[in-house]
JSON list of C-alpha atoms and ligand atoms in Angstrom, two decimals:
[
{"chain": "A", "resi": 1, "resn": "MET", "atom": "CA", "xyz": [78.95, 117.96, 110.21]},
{"chain": "A", "resi": 2, "resn": "THR", "atom": "CA", "xyz": [81.13, 119.70, 110.00]},
{"chain": "A", "resi": 3, "resn": "ASP", "atom": "CA", "xyz": [83.43, 121.46, 112.37]},
{"chain": "A", "resi": 4, "resn": "PRO", "atom": "CA", "xyz": [82.34, 125.13, 111.52]},
{"chain": "A", "resi": 5, "resn": "LYS", "atom": "CA", "xyz": [86.23, 126.02, 113.35]},
{"chain": "A", "resi": 6, "resn": "LEU", "atom": "CA", "xyz": [88.19, 123.80, 111.47]},
{"chain": "A", "resi": 7, "resn": "PRO", "atom": "CA", "xyz": [89.73, 124.92, 107.83]},
{"chain": "A", "resi": 8, "resn": "PRO", "atom": "CA", "xyz": [87.89, 123.34, 104.71]},
{"chain": "A", "resi": 9, "resn": "LEU", "atom": "CA", "xyz": [89.62, 120.23, 102.98]},
{"chain": "A", "resi": 10, "resn": "VAL", "atom": "CA", "xyz": [91.43, 122.03, 99.62]},
{"chain": "A", "resi": 11, "resn": "HIS", "atom": "CA", "xyz": [89.42, 119.75, 96.53]},
{"chain": "A", "resi": 12, "resn": "ALA", "atom": "CA", "xyz": [91.66, 118.71, 93.43]},
{"chain": "A", "resi": 13, "resn": "GLY", "atom": "CA", "xyz": [91.36, 121.52, 91.65]},
{"chain": "A", "resi": 14, "resn": "VAL", "atom": "CA", "xyz": [93.93, 124.11, 93.87]},
{"chain": "A", "resi": 15, "resn": "PRO", "atom": "CA", "xyz": [97.94, 124.14, 92.77]},
{"chain": "A", "resi": 16, "resn": "VAL", "atom": "CA", "xyz": [99.24, 123.93, 96.05]},
{"chain": "A", "resi": 17, "resn": "LEU", "atom": "CA", "xyz": [97.12, 120.40, 95.58]},
{"chain": "A", "resi": 18, "resn": "ARG", "atom": "CA", "xyz": [99.76, 119.90, 92.61]},
{"chain": "A", "resi": 19, "resn": "ALA", "atom": "CA", "xyz": [102.89, 121.50, 94.14]},
{"chain": "A", "resi": 20, "resn": "GLN", "atom": "CA", "xyz": [106.06, 120.68, 95.99]},
{"chain": "A", "resi": 21, "resn": "ALA", "atom": "CA", "xyz": [105.78, 121.45, 99.58]},
{"chain": "A", "resi": 22, "resn": "ARG", "atom": "CA", "xyz": [108.11, 123.03, 100.84]},
{"chain": "A", "resi": 23, "resn": "ALA", "atom": "CA", "xyz": [110.74, 121.49, 104.09]},
{"chain": "A", "resi": 24, "resn": "VAL", "atom": "CA", "xyz": [109.86, 122.83, 107.54]},
{"chain": "A", "resi": 25, "resn": "ARG", "atom": "CA", "xyz": [112.61, 124.20, 108.85]},
{"chain": "A", "resi": 26, "resn": "ALA", "atom": "CA", "xyz": [115.24, 123.39, 112.19]},
{"chain": "A", "resi": 27, "resn": "ASP", "atom": "CA", "xyz": [114.12, 126.40, 113.84]},
{"chain": "A", "resi": 28, "resn": "GLU", "atom": "CA", "xyz": [109.74, 126.09, 112.86]},
{"chain": "A", "resi": 29, "resn": "LEU", "atom": "CA", "xyz": [109.97, 122.58, 115.29]},
{"chain": "A", "resi": 30, "resn": "ASP", "atom": "CA", "xyz": [108.37, 122.23, 118.58]},
{"chain": "A", "resi": 31, "resn": "ARG", "atom": "CA", "xyz": [106.87, 126.10, 118.71]},
{"chain": "A", "resi": 32, "resn": "ALA", "atom": "CA", "xyz": [103.54, 126.62, 118.64]},
{"chain": "A", "resi": 33, "resn": "PRO", "atom": "CA", "xyz": [102.64, 127.31, 115.44]},
{"chain": "A", "resi": 34, "resn": "LEU", "atom": "CA", "xyz": [104.08, 123.92, 113.77]},
{"chain": "A", "resi": 35, "resn": "LEU", "atom": "CA", "xyz": [102.05, 122.95, 117.04]},
{"chain": "A", "resi": 36, "resn": "ASP", "atom": "CA", "xyz": [99.10, 124.17, 116.16]},
{"chain": "A", "resi": 37, "resn": "LEU", "atom": "CA", "xyz": [99.19, 123.54, 112.69]},
{"chain": "A", "resi": 38, "resn": "ILE", "atom": "CA", "xyz": [98.85, 119.83, 113.27]},
{"chain": "A", "resi": 39, "resn": "ASP", "atom": "CA", "xyz": [96.72, 120.00, 116.20]},
{"chain": "A", "resi": 40, "resn": "THR", "atom": "CA", "xyz": [93.85, 121.77, 113.04]},
{"chain": "A", "resi": 41, "resn": "MET", "atom": "CA", "xyz": [95.24, 119.01, 111.36]},
{"chain": "A", "resi": 42, "resn": "VAL", "atom": "CA", "xyz": [94.69, 116.41, 113.00]},
{"chain": "A", "resi": 43, "resn": "ALA", "atom": "CA", "xyz": [90.92, 117.46, 113.98]},
{"chain": "A", "resi": 44, "resn": "VAL", "atom": "CA", "xyz": [90.41, 117.95, 110.03]},
{"chain": "A", "resi": 45, "resn": "MET", "atom": "CA", "xyz": [91.18, 114.06, 109.77]},
{"chain": "A", "resi": 46, "resn": "ARG", "atom": "CA", "xyz": [89.41, 113.11, 112.45]},
{"chain": "A", "resi": 47, "resn": "ASP", "atom": "CA", "xyz": [86.07, 114.85, 111.99]},
{"chain": "A", "resi": 48, "resn": "ALA", "atom": "CA", "xyz": [86.02, 114.45, 108.00]},
{"chain": "A", "resi": 49, "resn": "PRO", "atom": "CA", "xyz": [87.23, 111.28, 109.03]},
{"chain": "A", "resi": 50, "resn": "GLY", "atom": "CA", "xyz": [89.85, 109.71, 107.36]},
{"chain": "A", "resi": 51, "resn": "VAL", "atom": "CA", "xyz": [93.20, 107.69, 107.96]},
{"chain": "A", "resi": 52, "resn": "GLY", "atom": "CA", "xyz": [95.64, 110.35, 107.40]},
{"chain": "A", "resi": 53, "resn": "LEU", "atom": "CA", "xyz": [95.68, 113.71, 106.24]},
{"chain": "A", "resi": 54, "resn": "ALA", "atom": "CA", "xyz": [99.00, 116.06, 104.71]},
{"chain": "A", "resi": 55, "resn": "ALA", "atom": "CA", "xyz": [99.03, 119.54, 105.26]},
{"chain": "A", "resi": 56, "resn": "PRO", "atom": "CA", "xyz": [98.26, 120.87, 101.35]},
{"chain": "A", "resi": 57, "resn": "GLN", "atom": "CA", "xyz": [95.05, 119.55, 101.66]},
{"chain": "A", "resi": 58, "resn": "ILE", "atom": "CA", "xyz": [94.64, 122.21, 103.86]},
{"chain": "A", "resi": 59, "resn": "GLY", "atom": "CA", "xyz": [95.85, 124.34, 102.20]},
{"chain": "A", "resi": 60, "resn": "VAL", "atom": "CA", "xyz": [99.34, 124.20, 103.53]},
{"chain": "A", "resi": 61, "resn": "GLY", "atom": "CA", "xyz": [102.32, 124.06, 101.29]},
{"chain": "A", "resi": 62, "resn": "LEU", "atom": "CA", "xyz": [104.68, 122.25, 103.96]},
{"chain": "A", "resi": 63, "resn": "ARG", "atom": "CA", "xyz": [106.51, 118.34, 104.52]},
{"chain": "A", "resi": 64, "resn": "VAL", "atom": "CA", "xyz": [103.64, 117.50, 107.15]},
{"chain": "A", "resi": 65, "resn": "VAL", "atom": "CA", "xyz": [101.28, 114.80, 107.76]},
{"chain": "A", "resi": 66, "resn": "VAL", "atom": "CA", "xyz": [99.73, 113.07, 110.11]},
{"chain": "A", "resi": 67, "resn": "LEU", "atom": "CA", "xyz": [97.76, 110.07, 110.35]},
{"chain": "A", "resi": 68, "resn": "GLU", "atom": "CA", "xyz": [96.24, 107.19, 112.66]},
{"chain": "A", "resi": 69, "resn": "ASP", "atom": "CA", "xyz": [93.95, 104.54, 111.30]},
{"chain": "A", "resi": 70, "resn": "ARG", "atom": "CA", "xyz": [91.10, 103.50, 114.27]},
{"chain": "A", "resi": 71, "resn": "ALA", "atom": "CA", "xyz": [88.46, 100.29, 114.28]},
{"chain": "A", "resi": 72, "resn": "GLU", "atom": "CA", "xyz": [85.79, 102.39, 113.60]},
{"chain": "A", "resi": 73, "resn": "LEU", "atom": "CA", "xyz": [87.17, 103.57, 110.77]},
{"chain": "A", "resi": 74, "resn": "MET", "atom": "CA", "xyz": [86.81, 99.95, 109.17]},
{"chain": "A", "resi": 75, "resn": "ALA", "atom": "CA", "xyz": [84.01, 98.87, 110.79]},
{"chain": "A", "resi": 76, "resn": "ARG", "atom": "CA", "xyz": [82.21, 98.43, 107.24]},
{"chain": "A", "resi": 77, "resn": "LEU", "atom": "CA", "xyz": [85.10, 97.06, 105.91]},
{"chain": "A", "resi": 78, "resn": "PRO", "atom": "CA", "xyz": [83.71, 92.39, 106.33]},
{"chain": "A", "resi": 79, "resn": "GLU", "atom": "CA", "xyz": [86.87, 90.56, 108.05]},
{"chain": "A", "resi": 80, "resn": "GLU", "atom": "CA", "xyz": [88.07, 88.28, 105.11]},
{"chain": "A", "resi": 81, "resn": "GLN", "atom": "CA", "xyz": [88.47, 92.30, 102.97]},
{"chain": "A", "resi": 82, "resn": "LYS", "atom": "CA", "xyz": [90.74, 93.88, 106.22]},
{"chain": "A", "resi": 83, "resn": "LYS", "atom": "CA", "xyz": [92.44, 90.58, 106.31]},
{"chain": "A", "resi": 84, "resn": "ALA", "atom": "CA", "xyz": [92.85, 91.09, 102.41]},
{"chain": "A", "resi": 85, "resn": "ARG", "atom": "CA", "xyz": [94.54, 94.68, 102.63]},
{"chain": "A", "resi": 86, "resn": "ASP", "atom": "CA", "xyz": [96.17, 93.51, 106.17]},
{"chain": "A", "resi": 87, "resn": "ARG", "atom": "CA", "xyz": [93.69, 96.85, 107.47]},
{"chain": "A", "resi": 88, "resn": "ARG", "atom": "CA", "xyz": [94.44, 97.52, 111.42]},
{"chain": "A", "resi": 89, "resn": "PRO", "atom": "CA", "xyz": [94.74, 100.18, 114.08]},
{"chain": "A", "resi": 90, "resn": "PHE", "atom": "CA", "xyz": [97.28, 102.54, 113.32]},
{"chain": "A", "resi": 91, "resn": "PRO", "atom": "CA", "xyz": [98.22, 104.92, 116.42]},
{"chain": "A", "resi": 92, "resn": "LEU", "atom": "CA", "xyz": [98.35, 108.51, 115.72]},
{"chain": "A", "resi": 93, "resn": "THR", "atom": "CA", "xyz": [101.65, 110.31, 114.66]},
{"chain": "A", "resi": 94, "resn": "VAL", "atom": "CA", "xyz": [103.00, 113.05, 113.15]},
{"chain": "A", "resi": 95, "resn": "LEU", "atom": "CA", "xyz": [105.47, 113.19, 110.05]},
{"chain": "A", "resi": 96, "resn": "ILE", "atom": "CA", "xyz": [107.45, 116.29, 109.58]},
{"chain": "A", "resi": 97, "resn": "ASN", "atom": "CA", "xyz": [109.81, 116.25, 106.20]},
{"chain": "A", "resi": 98, "resn": "PRO", "atom": "CA", "xyz": [109.24, 112.08, 106.02]},
{"chain": "A", "resi": 99, "resn": "THR", "atom": "CA", "xyz": [110.56, 110.53, 104.02]},
{"chain": "A", "resi": 100, "resn": "LEU", "atom": "CA", "xyz": [110.04, 106.96, 102.12]},
{"chain": "A", "resi": 101, "resn": "ARG", "atom": "CA", "xyz": [111.76, 103.48, 100.46]},
{"chain": "A", "resi": 102, "resn": "PHE", "atom": "CA", "xyz": [110.15, 100.86, 98.99]},
{"chain": "A", "resi": 103, "resn": "GLU", "atom": "CA", "xyz": [110.91, 97.37, 100.33]},
{"chain": "A", "resi": 104, "resn": "GLY", "atom": "CA", "xyz": [110.94, 94.61, 98.52]},
{"chain": "A", "resi": 105, "resn": "GLU", "atom": "CA", "xyz": [109.55, 94.13, 95.00]},
{"chain": "A", "resi": 106, "resn": "ALA", "atom": "CA", "xyz": [105.32, 92.84, 95.84]},
{"chain": "A", "resi": 107, "resn": "ARG", "atom": "CA", "xyz": [102.31, 94.86, 95.08]},
{"chain": "A", "resi": 108, "resn": "ALA", "atom": "CA", "xyz": [98.83, 94.95, 95.50]},
{"chain": "A", "resi": 109, "resn": "THR", "atom": "CA", "xyz": [96.06, 96.32, 94.90]},
{"chain": "A", "resi": 110, "resn": "PHE", "atom": "CA", "xyz": [93.16, 98.42, 96.39]},
{"chain": "A", "resi": 111, "resn": "LEU", "atom": "CA", "xyz": [90.33, 100.19, 96.22]},
{"chain": "A", "resi": 112, "resn": "GLU", "atom": "CA", "xyz": [91.77, 103.88, 97.47]},
{"chain": "A", "resi": 113, "resn": "GLY", "atom": "CA", "xyz": [89.65, 107.08, 97.57]},
{"chain": "A", "resi": 114, "resn": "CYS", "atom": "CA", "xyz": [91.47, 111.03, 98.97]},
{"chain": "A", "resi": 115, "resn": "LEU", "atom": "CA", "xyz": [89.53, 113.76, 100.78]},
{"chain": "A", "resi": 116, "resn": "SER", "atom": "CA", "xyz": [90.80, 116.45, 98.36]},
{"chain": "A", "resi": 117, "resn": "VAL", "atom": "CA", "xyz": [88.93, 114.22, 95.43]},
{"chain": "A", "resi": 118, "resn": "PRO", "atom": "CA", "xyz": [85.64, 114.00, 97.43]},
{"chain": "A", "resi": 119, "resn": "GLY", "atom": "CA", "xyz": [82.97, 110.82, 95.66]},
{"chain": "A", "resi": 120, "resn": "TYR", "atom": "CA", "xyz": [85.45, 108.95, 94.28]},
{"chain": "A", "resi": 121, "resn": "MET", "atom": "CA", "xyz": [87.30, 105.75, 94.63]},
{"chain": "A", "resi": 122, "resn": "ALA", "atom": "CA", "xyz": [89.47, 103.83, 92.60]},
{"chain": "A", "resi": 123, "resn": "LEU", "atom": "CA", "xyz": [92.11, 100.65, 92.37]},
{"chain": "A", "resi": 124, "resn": "VAL", "atom": "CA", "xyz": [95.73, 101.66, 92.89]},
{"chain": "A", "resi": 125, "resn": "GLU", "atom": "CA", "xyz": [98.78, 99.19, 92.91]},
{"chain": "A", "resi": 126, "resn": "ARG", "atom": "CA", "xyz": [101.59, 99.82, 95.62]},
{"chain": "A", "resi": 127, "resn": "SER", "atom": "CA", "xyz": [103.77, 98.90, 96.82]},
{"chain": "A", "resi": 128, "resn": "LEU", "atom": "CA", "xyz": [103.33, 96.24, 100.04]},
{"chain": "A", "resi": 129, "resn": "GLU", "atom": "CA", "xyz": [106.50, 97.44, 102.76]},
{"chain": "A", "resi": 130, "resn": "VAL", "atom": "CA", "xyz": [107.84, 100.73, 103.16]},
{"chain": "A", "resi": 131, "resn": "VAL", "atom": "CA", "xyz": [110.44, 102.26, 105.67]},
{"chain": "A", "resi": 132, "resn": "VAL", "atom": "CA", "xyz": [109.14, 105.94, 106.03]},
{"chain": "A", "resi": 133, "resn": "ASN", "atom": "CA", "xyz": [112.46, 108.29, 108.22]},
{"chain": "A", "resi": 134, "resn": "ALA", "atom": "CA", "xyz": [110.80, 111.58, 109.33]},
{"chain": "A", "resi": 135, "resn": "SER", "atom": "CA", "xyz": [110.72, 113.75, 112.47]},
{"chain": "A", "resi": 136, "resn": "ASP", "atom": "CA", "xyz": [108.53, 114.32, 115.34]},
{"chain": "A", "resi": 137, "resn": "ALA", "atom": "CA", "xyz": [107.28, 117.42, 116.12]},
{"chain": "A", "resi": 138, "resn": "HIS", "atom": "CA", "xyz": [109.41, 118.22, 118.43]},
{"chain": "A", "resi": 139, "resn": "GLY", "atom": "CA", "xyz": [112.11, 117.28, 116.11]},
{"chain": "A", "resi": 140, "resn": "ASN", "atom": "CA", "xyz": [112.77, 113.93, 117.84]},
{"chain": "A", "resi": 141, "resn": "PRO", "atom": "CA", "xyz": [113.68, 111.30, 114.70]},
{"chain": "A", "resi": 142, "resn": "ILE", "atom": "CA", "xyz": [110.96, 108.71, 113.71]},
{"chain": "A", "resi": 143, "resn": "GLU", "atom": "CA", "xyz": [111.47, 104.99, 111.55]},
{"chain": "A", "resi": 144, "resn": "LEU", "atom": "CA", "xyz": [108.71, 103.73, 110.53]},
{"chain": "A", "resi": 145, "resn": "ARG", "atom": "CA", "xyz": [108.27, 100.11, 108.32]},
{"chain": "A", "resi": 146, "resn": "GLU", "atom": "CA", "xyz": [105.23, 99.32, 108.14]},
{"chain": "A", "resi": 147, "resn": "LYS", "atom": "CA", "xyz": [103.53, 97.02, 105.99]},
{"chain": "A", "resi": 148, "resn": "GLY", "atom": "CA", "xyz": [99.68, 95.99, 104.58]},
{"chain": "A", "resi": 149, "resn": "TRP", "atom": "CA", "xyz": [97.77, 98.96, 104.29]},
{"chain": "A", "resi": 150, "resn": "PRO", "atom": "CA", "xyz": [99.19, 101.63, 107.34]},
{"chain": "A", "resi": 151, "resn": "ALA", "atom": "CA", "xyz": [101.94, 101.34, 104.57]},
{"chain": "A", "resi": 152, "resn": "ARG", "atom": "CA", "xyz": [99.38, 102.33, 101.42]},
{"chain": "A", "resi": 153, "resn": "ILE", "atom": "CA", "xyz": [97.86, 105.12, 103.42]},
{"chain": "A", "resi": 154, "resn": "LEU", "atom": "CA", "xyz": [102.51, 106.09, 104.34]},
{"chain": "A", "resi": 155, "resn": "GLN", "atom": "CA", "xyz": [103.21, 106.33, 100.21]},
{"chain": "A", "resi": 156, "resn": "HIS", "atom": "CA", "xyz": [98.99, 108.42, 99.97]},
{"chain": "A", "resi": 157, "resn": "GLU", "atom": "CA", "xyz": [100.02, 110.97, 102.34]},
{"chain": "A", "resi": 158, "resn": "LEU", "atom": "CA", "xyz": [103.44, 111.31, 101.16]},
{"chain": "A", "resi": 159, "resn": "ASP", "atom": "CA", "xyz": [102.44, 111.61, 97.27]},
{"chain": "A", "resi": 160, "resn": "HIS", "atom": "CA", "xyz": [100.34, 114.55, 98.41]},
{"chain": "A", "resi": 161, "resn": "LEU", "atom": "CA", "xyz": [103.48, 116.16, 99.92]},
{"chain": "A", "resi": 162, "resn": "ASP", "atom": "CA", "xyz": [105.07, 116.14, 96.26]},
{"chain": "A", "resi": 163, "resn": "GLY", "atom": "CA", "xyz": [102.27, 117.27, 94.45]},
{"chain": "A", "resi": 164, "resn": "THR", "atom": "CA", "xyz": [100.91, 113.55, 93.61]},
{"chain": "A", "resi": 165, "resn": "LEU", "atom": "CA", "xyz": [96.89, 112.63, 93.79]},
{"chain": "A", "resi": 166, "resn": "TYR", "atom": "CA", "xyz": [95.93, 108.58, 94.20]},
{"chain": "A", "resi": 167, "resn": "VAL", "atom": "CA", "xyz": [93.74, 109.64, 90.34]},
{"chain": "A", "resi": 168, "resn": "ASP", "atom": "CA", "xyz": [97.89, 110.04, 88.82]},
{"chain": "A", "resi": 169, "resn": "ARG", "atom": "CA", "xyz": [98.32, 106.36, 89.68]},
{"chain": "A", "resi": 170, "resn": "MET", "atom": "CA", "xyz": [94.82, 105.03, 90.13]},
{"chain": "A", "resi": 171, "resn": "LEU", "atom": "CA", "xyz": [94.25, 102.05, 87.29]},
{"chain": "A", "resi": 172, "resn": "SER", "atom": "CA", "xyz": [91.86, 104.33, 85.37]},
{"chain": "A", "resi": 173, "resn": "ARG", "atom": "CA", "xyz": [88.53, 102.03, 84.37]},
{"chain": "A", "resi": 174, "resn": "SER", "atom": "CA", "xyz": [88.33, 101.29, 87.93]},
{"chain": "A", "resi": 175, "resn": "PHE", "atom": "CA", "xyz": [87.77, 104.66, 89.07]},
{"chain": "A", "resi": 176, "resn": "SER", "atom": "CA", "xyz": [84.25, 104.85, 90.74]},
{"chain": "A", "resi": 177, "resn": "THR", "atom": "CA", "xyz": [81.82, 107.46, 92.43]},
{"chain": "A", "resi": 178, "resn": "SER", "atom": "CA", "xyz": [81.91, 106.32, 96.08]},
{"chain": "A", "resi": 179, "resn": "GLN", "atom": "CA", "xyz": [78.11, 105.88, 95.85]},
{"chain": "A", "resi": 180, "resn": "GLU", "atom": "CA", "xyz": [78.08, 102.49, 94.00]},
{"chain": "A", "resi": 181, "resn": "THR", "atom": "CA", "xyz": [82.24, 101.67, 94.97]},
{"chain": "A", "resi": 182, "resn": "ALA", "atom": "CA", "xyz": [79.00, 100.99, 98.13]},
{"chain": "A", "resi": 183, "resn": "ALA", "atom": "CA", "xyz": [76.70, 99.70, 96.41]},
{"chain": "A", "resi": 184, "resn": "ARG", "atom": "CA", "xyz": [78.54, 97.05, 94.29]},
{"chain": "A", "resi": 185, "resn": "TRP", "atom": "CA", "xyz": [82.64, 96.92, 95.20]},
{"chain": "A", "resi": 186, "resn": "ILE", "atom": "CA", "xyz": [83.47, 96.90, 98.43]},
{"chain": "A", "resi": 187, "resn": "GLY", "atom": "CA", "xyz": [82.74, 93.53, 99.72]},
{"chain": "A", "resi": 188, "resn": "ARG", "atom": "CA", "xyz": [84.75, 91.95, 96.48]},
{"chain": "A", "resi": 189, "resn": "SER", "atom": "CA", "xyz": [87.83, 91.05, 95.93]},
{"chain": "A", "resi": 190, "resn": "THR", "atom": "CA", "xyz": [90.14, 93.05, 93.40]},
{"chain": "A", "resi": 191, "resn": "GLU", "atom": "CA", "xyz": [89.87, 90.79, 90.47]},
{"chain": "A", "resi": 192, "resn": "GLN", "atom": "CA", "xyz": [86.24, 90.09, 91.24]},
{"chain": "A", "resi": 193, "resn": "ILE", "atom": "CA", "xyz": [86.22, 94.58, 89.96]},
{"chain": "A", "resi": 194, "resn": "LYS", "atom": "CA", "xyz": [88.62, 94.01, 87.99]},
{"chain": "A", "resi": 195, "resn": "GLU", "atom": "CA", "xyz": [86.82, 91.83, 86.58]},
{"chain": "A", "resi": 196, "resn": "GLY", "atom": "CA", "xyz": [83.96, 93.56, 86.55]},
{"chain": "A", "resi": 197, "resn": "LEU", "atom": "CA", "xyz": [84.70, 97.17, 84.72]},
{"chain": "A", "resi": 198, "resn": "GLY", "atom": "CA", "xyz": [87.22, 95.45, 81.83]},
{"chain": "A", "resi": 199, "resn": "VAL", "atom": "CA", "xyz": [90.18, 96.89, 83.73]},
{"chain": "A", "resi": 200, "resn": "ARG", "atom": "CA", "xyz": [93.05, 95.33, 82.09]},
{"chain": "I", "resi": 301, "resn": "LIG", "atom": "ZN1", "xyz": [94.75, 111.73, 99.82]}
]
């Protein structure tokens, strides 16, 4: 049950999800409004539950992202799928004004969903390894070098800050309801999903 004190998630169709979010100014760091926003975002992410949340997803056009992947969120995924995706717990991380660069040429294609596009999933090809530079809520610099699933979450969440949704990048023939994904595809390999849905 969604906590009634939390702001609602903003869904596709609302302009803030398609806008360029504004950078957080230096004088906004380490101040109550930003720290309160981060607390709210973490609560919304955990309540959903999701593995990441960008401020536009609660209607705030600021370049703020929170991420956290916990063992219980991946409990349904078979061991070999966790391994294929390189999905592993990722500690709670707050990123202010993040920038991302792709590291190397390797790409990977897996199913992805989004709290702002509820009820659906699709295959999305993304870079396997990324480097993200940002600051934390207090203005301390952060550099993350991530591979596998954490790299995918970072690319997905940072896209939100530029008004991009996964549906802009998906292999559109793989677009599936969450229900059919759970019934048919969650334990299958990307190749099996592509074969089954005629993804070319
Ligand atoms: Zn999303």
